[in-house]
Amino acid sequence: MQEKAENGGMDVDGAADEEIPTYTSIEAPPSVLPQKHWCDITGLEAPYTDPTTGLRYHDKNIYALIKGMSASVAKDYLSGTFISLLAIPCMLIDYITARGVHSIVK
C-alpha cells in the first residue's frame, strides 16, 4: 500500500506522481495518425503534389489549373503574393462548375 507524503506529492517510495495527458494539457505524445495535407488552391484534402511547382492539389481539375501556371506564378502563389480577394472566388467558381455541381451553388 502506497501512501502520499504530505510535503511533496511523492509516494512514500520516492517516485514522483506521473502526469496523465488530458485534452487541455500540452504535454502529450505525437499523433500516431499520418499528417494530413491540404490543397493550396481549394483548402480540401490533397493527396497529390505537383513535382514541378511543389503545390499540393485535390484532383485532376485543380491539377489542370496548376499546369497552366508558370514556375514564377506558382512561387508567388506559395509565398502569398499572388492571392487577391477576387482570385480565390473566381477559381472556386470555375472549380465547382467543372465538377458539375453548379446546381448546388444556385
Coordinates of C-alpha atoms in Angstrom, one line a residue:
M1 CA 0.0 0.0 0.0
Q2 CA 1.5 3.3 -1.1
E3 CA 0.8 6.5 0.9
K4 CA 1.3 10.1 -0.2
A5 CA 3.8 12.1 1.8
E6 CA 2.3 15.5 2.9
N7 CA 5.3 17.6 1.8
G8 CA 5.8 16.9 -1.9
G9 CA 3.1 14.9 -3.5
M10 CA 5.5 12.0 -3.9
D11 CA 4.8 8.4 -3.0
V12 CA 6.4 7.0 0.1
D13 CA 8.9 5.1 -2.0
G14 CA 10.2 8.4 -3.5
A15 CA 8.6 8.1 -7.0
A16 CA 7.0 11.3 -8.3
D17 CA 3.4 11.4 -9.5
E18 CA 3.2 10.9 -13.3
E19 CA 1.0 13.5 -15.0
I20 CA -1.5 11.9 -17.4
P21 CA -2.1 13.8 -20.7
T22 CA -5.5 15.3 -21.0
Y23 CA -7.4 17.4 -23.6
T24 CA -6.2 20.6 -22.1
S25 CA -2.6 19.8 -21.3
I26 CA 0.0 20.4 -24.0
E27 CA 2.2 17.6 -22.8
A28 CA 1.0 14.7 -25.0
P29 CA 2.8 12.2 -27.2
P30 CA 2.8 12.9 -31.0
S31 CA -0.1 11.5 -33.0
V32 CA 0.2 8.1 -34.5
L33 CA -2.0 9.1 -37.5
P34 CA -0.3 10.3 -40.6
Q35 CA -0.2 14.1 -41.1
K36 CA -2.9 15.4 -43.5
H37 CA -2.0 17.7 -46.4
W38 CA -4.3 20.4 -47.8
C39 CA -4.8 21.7 -51.3
D40 CA -3.1 25.0 -51.9
I41 CA -5.9 26.2 -54.1
T42 CA -9.2 24.9 -52.6
G43 CA -8.3 24.0 -49.0
L44 CA -9.6 20.5 -49.4
E45 CA -7.6 17.4 -48.6
A46 CA -4.8 17.0 -51.1
P47 CA -3.4 13.5 -51.8
Y48 CA -1.2 14.8 -54.7
T49 CA 1.8 17.2 -55.1
D50 CA 2.8 18.7 -58.4
P51 CA 6.6 17.9 -58.8
T52 CA 7.4 21.0 -60.8
T53 CA 5.7 23.7 -58.7
G54 CA 5.5 22.0 -55.3
L55 CA 1.8 22.9 -55.0
R56 CA -0.5 20.4 -53.4
Y57 CA -3.7 19.7 -55.2
H58 CA -7.0 17.9 -54.6
D59 CA -7.9 16.4 -58.0
K60 CA -7.3 16.5 -61.8
N61 CA -9.3 19.7 -62.3
I62 CA -7.0 21.6 -59.8
Y63 CA -4.0 19.9 -61.5
A64 CA -5.1 21.4 -64.8
L65 CA -5.2 24.8 -63.2
I66 CA -1.8 24.3 -61.7
K67 CA -0.3 23.1 -65.0
G68 CA -1.3 26.5 -66.5
M69 CA 0.8 28.3 -64.0
S70 CA 4.4 29.3 -64.7
A71 CA 7.0 28.5 -62.1
S72 CA 7.2 32.1 -61.0
V73 CA 3.5 32.4 -60.6
A74 CA 3.5 29.2 -58.5
K75 CA 6.3 30.6 -56.4
D76 CA 4.4 33.8 -55.9
Y77 CA 1.3 31.8 -55.0
L78 CA 3.2 29.8 -52.3
S79 CA 4.6 33.0 -50.9
G80 CA 1.1 34.5 -50.7
T81 CA 1.7 37.5 -53.0
F82 CA -0.4 36.1 -55.8
I83 CA -3.6 35.7 -53.9
S84 CA -6.1 38.5 -54.0
L85 CA -9.6 38.7 -52.6
L86 CA -11.1 38.3 -56.1
A87 CA -8.8 35.5 -57.4
I88 CA -10.0 32.9 -54.9
P89 CA -13.8 33.1 -55.5
C90 CA -13.2 33.1 -59.3
M91 CA -11.0 29.9 -59.1
L92 CA -13.5 28.2 -56.8
I93 CA -16.5 29.0 -59.1
D94 CA -14.5 27.6 -62.0
Y95 CA -13.7 24.5 -60.0
I96 CA -17.3 23.9 -58.8
T97 CA -18.6 24.4 -62.4
A98 CA -16.0 22.0 -63.8
R99 CA -17.1 19.4 -61.2
G100 CA -20.7 19.6 -62.5
V101 CA -22.2 20.6 -59.2
H102 CA -23.2 24.1 -60.2
S103 CA -26.8 23.4 -59.5
I104 CA -25.9 23.3 -55.7
V105 CA -24.5 26.8 -55.9
K106 CA -27.7 28.4 -57.4

